């Protein structure tokens, strides 16, 4: 079995100061946990070659295939509002890019592949928990139809890593449209490296927004992509958890799954991340934070937008001011079908907010409440609640004004309201079992999440919120 990967590495052709050339550090005993056959095929890679000894060696960082150009990308970033001029890939190594079957360029990156010049105090490694978590959640996001990086494979390394305790090491192979972040622009802006900003802008336009004519257009395109992305997160109750500018992809994909989580009981102030003490990245703040991050991108692009600084600021500000409207429209595009609407009326946003407010007051399960609308079932938290009955009557009256037959509205709602999401307690269960070498629960969860809009067999109970004692109150970066 030969492993022949048709790399075409455009990032590695950018100037030296964009990255540090760095090969992965070999590990003791690579073993495959999971290979994403379908994604491999979409990438034009042979799954059986990836499963071979050489393939697994590549996925663990022990074998650098021909034509790869391994490197760690340089970037900066605002972390919780504080600017760090140099972050960079401290535990991830880009092997290279390939053109997938759909003609789109994709990065192949190993996360947990060893130290790089950007590792600072870190060991460059990842432990099994975050690798399984990212695999599950990123593939679930994809199945939910939300732009995201993907997981091609997970391997164990046969080595321990040390966090609060000794834990098994693992490597995730991540696939992305690119790994270029708002922080990548900030890295060059803070160095006043206008030439690099020009090169980066040209690269990002060619790669992600070929229709954009220059930096201002690029800014507008990223604003639109991020507004839509956050609206889609809101539609499934997803909290990213660390929306630092270094964790925001300019391609508009969800990236860097750390202490992320899907809510069970709904409340807009929900925070899971153990390091987010002030709720900066709480569920309902995500649009504002995206706008804040985009303002940082705008400020990096100013010298490219217009040589007259005042004019550049005027244009960038105008582009940023469009964010709330774009977000609001995207949010309605996401939520209207969730309550079965195909047409637009002025009162729709209010109708949806009334439902959400009631859900918040009673911490009704986000996923099951919306799915219940399609199935005609009401969550316990809302049963017998007069305000909910009033809302239902208003909603039914609104549905009457839809051209769709009732069964079509139900079908629409079933296609917009998943039956299953990666609930925290299920992810924890998969990780706990994985730590004992049993990847059965991980695989079962992954399998169920492939078709999130289908009802899983009732005995599987994947739709159930956590029972008392199963709730996960906090999630950790802990990588
Ligand atoms: P993140 O938590 O993914 O946003 O990472 C923030 C920064 O810390 C990035 O520059 C990472 O590369 C770096 N980092 C996180 N974990 C490690 C690690 N185990 N070793 C080296 N660098 C790390
Ligand atoms: Mg990150």
Tab-separated table of C-alpha atoms and ligand atoms in Angstrom:
chain	number	residue	atom	x	y	z
A	1	UNK	CA	0.000	0.000	0.000
A	2	UNK	CA	1.608	3.250	-1.030
A	3	UNK	CA	0.733	6.486	0.604
A	4	UNK	CA	0.741	9.011	-2.159
A	5	UNK	CA	-0.601	12.370	-1.101
A	6	UNK	CA	-0.856	15.021	-3.798
A	7	UNK	CA	0.239	17.976	-1.683
A	8	UNK	CA	0.131	21.469	-3.162
A	9	UNK	CA	1.387	23.755	-0.421
A	10	UNK	CA	0.476	27.360	-1.103
A	11	UNK	CA	1.026	28.629	2.458
A	12	UNK	CA	4.575	27.262	2.439
A	13	UNK	CA	5.224	29.397	-0.653
A	14	UNK	CA	4.476	32.565	1.318
A	15	UNK	CA	7.494	34.422	2.792
A	16	UNK	CA	9.517	32.793	5.577
A	17	UNK	CA	8.219	35.088	8.283
A	18	UNK	CA	4.713	33.588	7.984
A	19	UNK	CA	5.772	30.364	9.718
A	20	UNK	CA	8.531	28.214	11.115
A	21	UNK	CA	9.440	25.068	9.228
A	22	UNK	CA	8.976	22.281	11.714
A	23	UNK	CA	8.587	18.524	11.418
A	24	UNK	CA	6.373	16.640	13.855
A	25	UNK	CA	8.167	14.925	16.729
A	26	UNK	CA	7.838	11.126	16.453
A	27	UNK	CA	5.942	9.235	19.138
A	28	UNK	CA	6.614	5.837	20.681
A	29	UNK	CA	3.718	3.629	19.617
A	30	UNK	CA	1.103	5.085	17.256
A	31	UNK	CA	-2.261	3.318	17.205
A	32	UNK	CA	-5.284	4.332	15.199
A	33	UNK	CA	-8.426	5.159	17.171
A	34	UNK	CA	-10.575	6.339	14.312
A	35	UNK	CA	-10.285	7.159	10.640
A	36	UNK	CA	-12.917	9.233	8.864
A	37	UNK	CA	-13.268	7.177	5.693
A	38	UNK	CA	-15.850	9.410	4.129
A	39	UNK	CA	-13.767	12.538	4.622
A	40	UNK	CA	-10.684	10.715	3.312
A	41	UNK	CA	-12.604	9.947	0.145
A	42	UNK	CA	-13.842	13.529	-0.169
A	43	UNK	CA	-10.198	14.557	0.005
A	44	UNK	CA	-9.279	12.033	-2.680
A	45	UNK	CA	-7.208	9.992	-0.217
A	46	UNK	CA	-7.276	6.208	-0.040
A	47	UNK	CA	-8.635	5.130	3.376
A	48	UNK	CA	-6.818	1.794	3.233
A	49	UNK	CA	-3.525	3.588	2.602
A	50	UNK	CA	-4.206	5.784	5.631
A	51	UNK	CA	-4.890	2.639	7.679
A	52	UNK	CA	-1.583	1.054	6.613
A	53	UNK	CA	1.496	1.193	8.835
A	54	UNK	CA	2.857	4.140	6.873
A	55	UNK	CA	-0.516	5.875	6.956
A	56	UNK	CA	-0.833	5.578	10.726
A	57	UNK	CA	2.783	6.679	11.090
A	58	UNK	CA	1.901	9.814	9.132
A	59	UNK	CA	-1.202	10.484	11.250
A	60	UNK	CA	0.948	10.258	14.390
A	61	UNK	CA	3.732	12.449	13.014
A	62	UNK	CA	6.254	9.608	12.712
A	63	UNK	CA	6.386	9.708	8.936
A	64	UNK	CA	6.502	12.893	6.895
A	65	UNK	CA	5.159	11.969	3.477
A	66	UNK	CA	6.795	13.039	0.263
A	67	UNK	CA	5.849	16.575	-0.896
A	68	UNK	CA	4.654	17.607	2.578
A	69	UNK	CA	6.065	20.934	3.796
A	70	UNK	CA	5.544	20.726	7.562
A	71	UNK	CA	5.355	24.066	9.316
A	72	UNK	CA	3.956	25.895	12.319
A	73	UNK	CA	2.022	29.059	11.448
A	74	UNK	CA	2.761	32.377	13.118
A	75	UNK	CA	-0.132	34.340	14.577
A	76	UNK	CA	-0.978	36.764	17.354
A	77	UNK	CA	-4.285	37.287	19.135
A	78	UNK	CA	-6.456	38.925	21.709
A	79	UNK	CA	-7.024	36.388	24.469
A	80	UNK	CA	-9.951	37.450	26.648
A	81	UNK	CA	-9.407	40.983	25.411
A	82	UNK	CA	-5.682	41.128	26.163
A	83	UNK	CA	-3.366	41.331	23.176
A	84	UNK	CA	-0.550	38.787	22.801
A	85	UNK	CA	1.734	39.747	19.893
A	86	UNK	CA	3.021	36.214	19.390
A	87	UNK	CA	1.071	33.008	19.814
A	88	UNK	CA	1.406	30.731	16.780
A	89	UNK	CA	0.988	26.976	16.389
A	90	UNK	CA	2.476	25.657	19.591
A	91	UNK	CA	1.161	22.119	19.308
A	92	UNK	CA	-0.064	21.893	15.735
A	93	UNK	CA	1.877	21.295	12.553
A	94	UNK	CA	0.541	21.893	9.076
A	95	UNK	CA	1.643	19.020	6.869
A	96	UNK	CA	0.416	20.707	3.717
A	97	UNK	CA	-2.586	21.333	1.510
A	98	UNK	CA	-4.422	19.188	-0.967
A	99	UNK	CA	-7.121	19.954	-3.478
A	100	UNK	CA	-10.182	17.936	-2.481
A	101	UNK	CA	-12.569	16.217	-4.897
A	102	UNK	CA	-14.814	19.300	-4.834
A	103	UNK	CA	-11.925	21.416	-6.122
A	104	UNK	CA	-11.494	23.190	-2.783
A	105	UNK	CA	-8.087	23.520	-1.150
A	106	UNK	CA	-7.823	21.903	2.283
A	107	UNK	CA	-5.179	22.069	5.024
A	108	UNK	CA	-4.041	18.824	6.617
A	109	UNK	CA	-2.802	19.576	10.100
A	110	UNK	CA	-1.631	17.413	12.995
A	111	UNK	CA	-2.740	18.715	16.377
A	112	UNK	CA	-0.636	17.473	19.286
A	113	UNK	CA	2.373	16.784	17.043
A	114	UNK	CA	5.129	18.098	19.294
A	115	UNK	CA	6.943	21.293	20.139
A	116	UNK	CA	7.435	24.146	17.716
A	117	UNK	CA	9.190	27.511	18.015
A	118	UNK	CA	5.774	28.854	19.163
A	119	UNK	CA	5.291	26.382	22.014
A	120	UNK	CA	6.411	28.757	24.785
A	121	UNK	CA	6.024	26.716	28.011
A	122	UNK	CA	3.816	24.053	26.407
A	123	UNK	CA	4.814	20.494	25.541
A	124	UNK	CA	3.304	20.600	22.053
A	125	UNK	CA	1.159	17.603	22.883
A	126	UNK	CA	-2.527	16.863	23.331
A	127	UNK	CA	-4.151	14.296	25.569
A	128	UNK	CA	-6.872	11.919	24.552
A	129	UNK	CA	-9.816	13.872	26.015
A	130	UNK	CA	-9.639	17.026	23.873
A	131	UNK	CA	-8.793	14.946	20.805
A	132	UNK	CA	-11.932	12.831	21.166
A	133	UNK	CA	-13.962	15.931	22.058
A	134	UNK	CA	-12.837	17.856	18.969
A	135	UNK	CA	-13.372	14.802	16.769
A	136	UNK	CA	-16.942	14.348	18.027
A	137	UNK	CA	-17.991	17.989	18.078
A	138	UNK	CA	-16.426	19.034	14.776
A	139	UNK	CA	-17.953	16.078	12.935
A	140	UNK	CA	-21.308	16.747	14.602
A	141	UNK	CA	-21.134	20.382	13.477
A	142	UNK	CA	-20.491	19.266	9.937
A	143	UNK	CA	-23.457	16.894	10.013
A	144	UNK	CA	-25.583	19.776	11.345
A	145	UNK	CA	-24.648	21.739	8.241
A	146	UNK	CA	-22.497	24.308	10.065
A	147	UNK	CA	-19.148	25.377	8.578
A	148	UNK	CA	-16.354	23.780	10.555
A	149	UNK	CA	-12.911	22.267	10.480
A	150	UNK	CA	-13.103	18.485	10.214
A	151	UNK	CA	-11.504	15.490	11.866
A	152	UNK	CA	-9.760	13.067	9.531
A	153	UNK	CA	-8.255	10.809	12.180
A	154	UNK	CA	-7.373	10.331	15.819
A	155	UNK	CA	-4.446	8.244	17.030
A	156	UNK	CA	-2.978	7.449	20.408
A	157	UNK	CA	0.739	7.959	20.763
A	158	UNK	CA	1.705	5.328	23.329
A	159	UNK	CA	3.167	8.177	25.374
A	160	UNK	CA	1.830	9.952	28.423
A	161	UNK	CA	1.347	13.675	28.733
A	162	UNK	CA	1.278	15.502	32.038
A	163	UNK	CA	-1.542	17.876	32.859
A	164	UNK	CA	-3.059	17.818	36.347
A	165	UNK	CA	-2.254	14.131	36.148
A	166	UNK	CA	-0.658	11.628	33.775
A	167	UNK	CA	-2.845	11.098	30.718
A	168	UNK	CA	-2.570	9.209	27.444
A	169	UNK	CA	-1.308	11.297	24.527
A	170	UNK	CA	-3.148	11.546	21.221
A	171	UNK	CA	-2.946	13.344	17.884
A	172	UNK	CA	-5.870	14.695	15.887
A	173	UNK	CA	-5.603	15.157	12.143
A	174	UNK	CA	-7.543	18.304	11.402
A	175	UNK	CA	-8.755	19.353	7.980
A	176	UNK	CA	-9.665	22.984	7.327
A	177	UNK	CA	-10.337	25.379	4.469
A	178	UNK	CA	-7.323	27.081	6.025
A	179	UNK	CA	-5.972	27.803	9.477
A	180	UNK	CA	-5.676	31.537	8.843
A	181	UNK	CA	-7.069	33.502	11.763
A	182	UNK	CA	-7.884	37.094	12.590
A	183	UNK	CA	-4.765	36.718	14.738
A	184	UNK	CA	-2.669	35.975	11.642
A	185	UNK	CA	-3.442	39.485	10.382
A	186	UNK	CA	-2.762	40.909	13.833
A	187	UNK	CA	0.666	39.257	13.894
A	188	UNK	CA	1.788	41.351	10.927
A	189	UNK	CA	-0.177	44.489	11.798
A	190	UNK	CA	1.492	44.810	15.202
A	191	UNK	CA	4.861	44.513	13.437
A	192	UNK	CA	3.865	47.224	10.934
A	193	UNK	CA	4.651	44.706	8.211
A	194	UNK	CA	2.421	46.101	5.462
A	195	UNK	CA	4.054	43.961	2.783
A	196	UNK	CA	3.147	40.804	4.690
A	197	UNK	CA	-0.408	42.092	5.183
A	198	UNK	CA	-0.660	42.586	1.429
A	199	UNK	CA	0.627	39.086	0.750
A	200	UNK	CA	-1.698	37.579	3.352
A	201	UNK	CA	-4.692	39.512	2.012
A	202	UNK	CA	-3.968	38.379	-1.550
A	203	UNK	CA	-3.586	34.789	-0.331
A	204	UNK	CA	-6.862	34.836	1.620
A	205	UNK	CA	-8.781	36.453	-1.225
A	206	UNK	CA	-7.490	33.928	-3.770
A	207	UNK	CA	-8.217	31.075	-1.433
A	208	UNK	CA	-11.511	31.969	0.236
A	209	UNK	CA	-13.146	34.987	-1.381
A	210	UNK	CA	-12.052	35.059	-5.035
A	211	UNK	CA	-14.818	37.530	-5.876
A	212	UNK	CA	-13.453	40.123	-3.414
A	213	UNK	CA	-11.784	43.169	-4.930
A	214	UNK	CA	-9.275	44.203	-2.299
A	215	UNK	CA	-9.055	44.515	1.464
A	216	UNK	CA	-12.362	46.288	2.081
A	217	UNK	CA	-14.251	43.630	0.157
A	218	UNK	CA	-12.382	40.963	2.049
A	219	UNK	CA	-13.407	42.577	5.337
A	220	UNK	CA	-17.033	42.651	4.234
A	221	UNK	CA	-16.895	39.008	3.179
A	222	UNK	CA	-15.434	37.900	6.524
A	223	UNK	CA	-18.041	39.973	8.377
A	224	UNK	CA	-20.833	38.225	6.488
A	225	UNK	CA	-19.311	34.767	6.954
A	226	UNK	CA	-18.867	35.276	10.710
A	227	UNK	CA	-22.349	36.726	11.191
A	228	UNK	CA	-23.839	33.685	9.504
A	229	UNK	CA	-21.630	31.294	11.417
A	230	UNK	CA	-22.565	32.705	14.821
A	231	UNK	CA	-26.264	32.690	13.844
A	232	UNK	CA	-25.923	29.000	13.007
A	233	UNK	CA	-24.248	28.312	16.362
A	234	UNK	CA	-27.160	30.034	18.089
A	235	UNK	CA	-29.594	27.825	16.216
A	236	UNK	CA	-28.175	24.679	17.807
A	237	UNK	CA	-27.375	26.078	21.252
A	238	UNK	CA	-23.628	25.998	20.696
A	239	UNK	CA	-21.187	27.954	22.835
A	240	UNK	CA	-17.692	28.177	21.385
A	241	UNK	CA	-16.201	29.120	24.725
A	242	UNK	CA	-12.939	30.797	23.608
A	243	UNK	CA	-13.708	33.293	20.888
A	244	UNK	CA	-10.272	34.879	21.058
A	245	UNK	CA	-9.137	36.492	17.813
A	246	UNK	CA	-6.623	33.667	17.345
A	247	UNK	CA	-9.529	31.213	17.397
A	248	UNK	CA	-11.525	32.936	14.656
A	249	UNK	CA	-10.952	31.612	11.153
A	250	UNK	CA	-11.144	34.158	8.346
A	251	UNK	CA	-12.621	31.394	6.181
A	252	UNK	CA	-15.723	31.435	8.397
A	253	UNK	CA	-15.367	27.916	9.764
A	254	UNK	CA	-15.798	26.981	13.410
A	255	UNK	CA	-12.259	26.355	14.626
A	256	UNK	CA	-10.341	25.439	17.803
A	257	UNK	CA	-12.801	23.414	19.799
A	258	UNK	CA	-11.642	23.830	23.366
A	259	UNK	CA	-14.067	24.265	26.233
A	260	UNK	CA	-16.987	24.420	23.818
A	261	UNK	CA	-20.383	22.961	24.631
A	262	UNK	CA	-23.944	22.533	23.455
A	263	UNK	CA	-26.468	23.699	26.022
A	264	UNK	CA	-28.959	21.309	27.525
A	265	UNK	CA	-31.314	23.639	29.438
A	266	UNK	CA	-31.501	26.987	27.671
A	267	UNK	CA	-30.307	30.218	29.172
A	268	UNK	CA	-28.679	33.060	27.206
A	269	UNK	CA	-26.060	33.662	29.924
A	270	UNK	CA	-24.791	30.094	29.851
A	271	UNK	CA	-21.025	29.666	30.141
A	272	UNK	CA	-19.204	26.360	30.467
A	273	UNK	CA	-15.574	27.283	30.122
A	274	UNK	CA	-13.659	27.033	33.385
A	275	UNK	CA	-11.452	29.959	32.321
A	276	UNK	CA	-14.295	32.311	31.361
A	277	UNK	CA	-14.927	33.707	34.834
A	278	UNK	CA	-16.737	36.848	33.635
A	279	UNK	CA	-18.897	35.276	30.952
A	280	UNK	CA	-17.150	37.169	28.139
A	281	UNK	CA	-17.979	34.317	25.771
A	282	UNK	CA	-21.436	33.432	27.122
A	283	UNK	CA	-23.981	32.046	24.661
A	284	UNK	CA	-25.826	35.277	23.912
A	285	UNK	CA	-22.683	37.422	23.751
A	286	UNK	CA	-21.217	35.564	20.796
A	287	UNK	CA	-22.475	37.953	18.116
A	288	UNK	CA	-21.110	41.002	19.957
A	289	UNK	CA	-17.792	39.258	20.471
A	290	UNK	CA	-17.621	38.312	16.799
A	291	UNK	CA	-18.197	41.980	15.950
A	292	UNK	CA	-15.431	42.989	18.375
A	293	UNK	CA	-13.049	40.478	16.783
A	294	UNK	CA	-13.970	41.733	13.321
A	295	UNK	CA	-13.139	45.273	14.431
A	296	UNK	CA	-9.628	43.987	15.230
A	297	UNK	CA	-9.411	42.525	11.719
A	298	UNK	CA	-10.622	45.833	10.279
A	299	UNK	CA	-7.953	47.761	12.128
A	300	UNK	CA	-5.268	45.443	10.688
A	301	UNK	CA	-6.558	46.045	7.173
A	302	UNK	CA	-6.724	49.871	7.411
A	303	UNK	CA	-3.427	50.546	5.561
A	304	UNK	CA	-4.693	48.374	2.705
A	305	UNK	CA	-8.165	49.881	2.550
A	306	UNK	CA	-7.065	53.420	1.789
A	307	UNK	CA	-3.796	55.283	2.017
A	308	UNK	CA	-5.706	58.151	3.597
A	309	UNK	CA	-6.172	56.946	7.154
A	310	UNK	CA	-9.375	58.868	7.845
A	311	UNK	CA	-10.960	57.558	4.696
A	312	UNK	CA	-9.828	54.022	5.538
A	313	UNK	CA	-11.354	54.306	9.012
A	314	UNK	CA	-14.592	55.647	7.540
A	315	UNK	CA	-14.921	52.750	5.118
A	316	UNK	CA	-13.990	50.077	7.649
A	317	UNK	CA	-16.402	51.531	10.196
A	318	UNK	CA	-19.202	51.481	7.671
A	319	UNK	CA	-18.484	47.821	6.910
A	320	UNK	CA	-18.469	46.977	10.633
A	321	UNK	CA	-21.714	48.841	11.204
A	322	UNK	CA	-23.415	46.446	8.802
A	323	UNK	CA	-22.724	43.514	11.139
A	324	UNK	CA	-25.829	43.817	13.369
A	325	UNK	CA	-28.199	43.880	10.385
A	326	UNK	CA	-26.432	40.991	8.654
A	327	UNK	CA	-26.475	39.017	11.881
A	328	UNK	CA	-30.141	39.729	12.528
A	329	UNK	CA	-31.085	38.578	9.037
A	330	UNK	CA	-28.933	35.454	9.370
A	331	UNK	CA	-30.447	34.736	12.791
A	332	UNK	CA	-33.959	34.927	11.341
A	333	UNK	CA	-32.894	32.689	8.451
A	334	UNK	CA	-31.832	30.137	11.048
A	335	UNK	CA	-34.775	30.470	13.455
A	336	UNK	CA	-37.722	30.880	11.097
A	337	UNK	CA	-37.493	27.297	9.792
A	338	UNK	CA	-37.038	26.098	13.379
A	339	UNK	CA	-40.628	27.141	14.020
A	340	UNK	CA	-41.784	26.016	10.588
A	341	UNK	CA	-41.819	29.340	8.758
A	342	UNK	CA	-40.907	29.809	5.112
A	343	UNK	CA	-42.351	33.314	4.703
A	344	UNK	CA	-41.349	36.529	6.444
A	345	UNK	CA	-43.523	38.661	8.648
A	346	UNK	CA	-42.533	41.596	10.836
A	347	UNK	CA	-43.560	39.895	14.060
A	348	UNK	CA	-41.463	36.756	13.512
A	349	UNK	CA	-38.446	37.826	15.549
A	350	UNK	CA	-40.686	38.750	18.466
A	351	UNK	CA	-42.519	35.436	18.247
A	352	UNK	CA	-39.234	33.534	18.393
A	353	UNK	CA	-37.923	35.667	21.268
A	354	UNK	CA	-41.086	35.069	23.258
A	355	UNK	CA	-40.466	31.347	23.002
A	356	UNK	CA	-36.802	31.693	23.936
A	357	UNK	CA	-37.635	33.892	26.947
A	358	UNK	CA	-40.043	31.286	28.233
A	359	UNK	CA	-37.514	28.530	27.670
A	360	UNK	CA	-34.893	30.557	29.550
A	361	UNK	CA	-37.183	31.210	32.509
A	362	UNK	CA	-37.705	27.462	32.900
A	363	UNK	CA	-34.378	26.193	31.542
A	364	UNK	CA	-36.266	24.119	29.031
A	365	UNK	CA	-34.017	21.829	27.029
A	366	UNK	CA	-32.977	23.780	23.931
A	367	UNK	CA	-32.746	20.892	21.492
A	368	UNK	CA	-35.778	18.959	22.655
A	369	UNK	CA	-38.044	21.996	22.909
A	370	UNK	CA	-37.491	22.907	19.268
A	371	UNK	CA	-37.602	19.306	18.090
A	372	UNK	CA	-40.820	18.898	20.068
A	373	UNK	CA	-42.444	21.639	17.995
A	374	UNK	CA	-42.055	19.393	14.959
A	375	UNK	CA	-43.194	16.287	16.759
A	376	UNK	CA	-46.078	17.894	18.654
A	377	UNK	CA	-44.555	17.142	22.043
A	378	UNK	CA	-44.056	19.637	24.853
A	379	UNK	CA	-41.145	19.527	27.293
A	380	UNK	CA	-42.014	18.985	30.941
A	381	UNK	CA	-40.587	22.419	31.738
A	382	UNK	CA	-43.271	24.047	29.574
A	383	UNK	CA	-46.207	21.718	30.163
A	384	UNK	CA	-49.183	23.491	31.692
A	385	UNK	CA	-47.456	26.869	31.512
A	386	UNK	CA	-50.160	29.366	30.531
A	387	UNK	CA	-47.699	31.653	28.756
A	388	UNK	CA	-46.580	28.717	26.637
A	389	UNK	CA	-50.163	27.889	25.713
A	390	UNK	CA	-50.677	31.530	24.686
A	391	UNK	CA	-47.504	31.383	22.659
A	392	UNK	CA	-48.611	28.136	20.982
A	393	UNK	CA	-51.890	29.751	19.970
A	394	UNK	CA	-50.054	32.719	18.429
A	395	UNK	CA	-47.650	30.353	16.709
A	396	UNK	CA	-50.489	28.236	15.274
A	397	UNK	CA	-52.165	31.391	13.975
A	398	UNK	CA	-48.871	32.352	12.311
A	399	UNK	CA	-48.532	28.875	10.770
A	400	UNK	CA	-52.028	29.276	9.320
A	401	UNK	CA	-50.661	32.095	7.197
A	402	UNK	CA	-47.979	29.822	5.735
A	403	UNK	CA	-48.500	28.470	2.219
A	404	UNK	CA	-47.126	25.099	3.387
A	405	UNK	CA	-49.388	22.228	4.405
A	406	UNK	CA	-49.007	21.352	8.129
A	407	UNK	CA	-47.057	18.183	7.324
A	408	UNK	CA	-44.626	20.226	5.234
A	409	UNK	CA	-44.128	22.637	8.124
A	410	UNK	CA	-43.400	19.671	10.387
A	411	UNK	CA	-40.928	18.251	7.888
A	412	UNK	CA	-39.233	21.643	7.641
A	413	UNK	CA	-38.955	21.817	11.424
A	414	UNK	CA	-37.508	18.320	11.574
A	415	UNK	CA	-34.854	19.341	9.050
A	416	UNK	CA	-34.024	22.488	11.062
A	417	UNK	CA	-34.233	21.075	14.605
A	418	UNK	CA	-31.824	18.233	15.305
A	419	UNK	CA	-32.963	15.294	17.401
A	420	UNK	CA	-29.430	14.688	18.642
A	421	UNK	CA	-26.543	16.974	19.486
A	422	UNK	CA	-23.266	16.105	21.203
A	423	UNK	CA	-24.432	16.524	24.758
A	424	UNK	CA	-21.678	17.145	27.284
A	425	UNK	CA	-22.441	14.133	29.412
A	426	UNK	CA	-22.237	11.883	26.356
A	427	UNK	CA	-18.899	13.363	25.366
A	428	UNK	CA	-17.642	12.839	28.917
A	429	UNK	CA	-18.889	9.264	28.845
A	430	UNK	CA	-17.009	8.663	25.571
A	431	UNK	CA	-13.812	10.157	27.011
A	432	UNK	CA	-14.088	8.215	30.286
A	433	UNK	CA	-14.446	4.949	28.382
A	434	UNK	CA	-11.634	5.952	25.998
A	435	UNK	CA	-9.337	6.387	28.976
A	436	UNK	CA	-9.852	2.702	29.769
A	437	UNK	CA	-9.122	1.776	26.143
A	438	UNK	CA	-12.777	1.270	25.235
A	439	UNK	CA	-13.644	3.401	22.209
A	440	UNK	CA	-17.101	1.836	21.799
A	441	UNK	CA	-19.047	4.741	23.336
A	442	UNK	CA	-16.973	7.213	21.273
A	443	UNK	CA	-17.782	5.367	18.047
A	444	UNK	CA	-21.467	4.949	18.900
A	445	UNK	CA	-21.827	8.643	19.665
A	446	UNK	CA	-19.999	9.566	16.489
A	447	UNK	CA	-22.219	7.267	14.509
A	448	UNK	CA	-25.483	8.667	15.939
A	449	UNK	CA	-24.286	12.215	15.270
A	450	UNK	CA	-23.774	11.502	11.570
A	451	UNK	CA	-27.531	11.856	11.046
A	452	UNK	CA	-28.583	14.354	13.724
A	453	UNK	CA	-31.968	15.066	12.161
A	454	UNK	CA	-33.013	11.400	12.279
A	455	UNK	CA	-34.587	9.997	15.386
A	456	UNK	CA	-32.236	7.506	17.011
A	457	UNK	CA	-33.779	4.265	18.225
A	458	UNK	CA	-35.584	5.148	21.494
A	459	UNK	CA	-33.646	2.672	23.646
A	460	UNK	CA	-30.436	4.484	22.790
A	461	UNK	CA	-31.556	7.547	24.757
A	462	UNK	CA	-29.184	9.881	22.924
A	463	UNK	CA	-31.890	12.548	22.944
A	464	UNK	CA	-32.088	12.617	26.715
A	465	UNK	CA	-30.654	15.509	28.670
A	466	UNK	CA	-28.357	14.526	31.524
A	467	UNK	CA	-29.991	12.844	34.497
A	468	UNK	CA	-29.383	14.463	37.906
A	469	UNK	CA	-25.726	13.893	38.720
A	470	UNK	CA	-24.758	13.554	35.044
A	471	UNK	CA	-24.718	17.285	34.337
A	472	UNK	CA	-21.420	18.701	33.174
A	473	UNK	CA	-21.084	22.125	34.750
A	474	UNK	CA	-17.690	23.082	33.350
A	475	UNK	CA	-15.542	22.334	30.354
A	476	UNK	CA	-11.796	22.825	30.165
A	477	UNK	CA	-9.193	23.880	27.647
A	478	UNK	CA	-6.911	21.323	29.245
A	479	UNK	CA	-5.188	20.542	25.979
B	1	LIG	P1	-5.831	27.629	22.207
B	1	LIG	O1	-6.185	27.243	23.597
B	1	LIG	O2	-5.996	26.521	21.231
B	1	LIG	O3	-6.492	28.848	21.722
B	1	LIG	O4	-4.256	27.929	22.240
B	1	LIG	C1	-3.700	29.162	22.570
B	1	LIG	C2	-2.198	29.135	22.305
B	1	LIG	O5	-1.544	28.231	23.189
B	1	LIG	C3	-1.805	28.699	20.906
B	1	LIG	O6	-0.684	29.457	20.511
B	1	LIG	C4	-1.451	27.258	21.104
B	1	LIG	O7	-0.569	26.792	20.112
B	1	LIG	C5	-0.793	27.276	22.465
B	1	LIG	N1	-0.864	25.965	23.143
B	1	LIG	C6	-1.955	25.395	23.719
B	1	LIG	N2	-1.650	24.183	24.234
B	1	LIG	C7	-0.341	23.982	23.990
B	1	LIG	C8	0.573	22.919	24.276
B	1	LIG	N3	0.193	21.803	24.917
B	1	LIG	N4	1.861	23.071	23.867
B	1	LIG	C9	2.254	24.167	23.220
B	1	LIG	N5	1.452	25.200	22.924
B	1	LIG	C10	0.174	25.112	23.303
B	2	LIG	MG1	-6.358	28.279	19.373
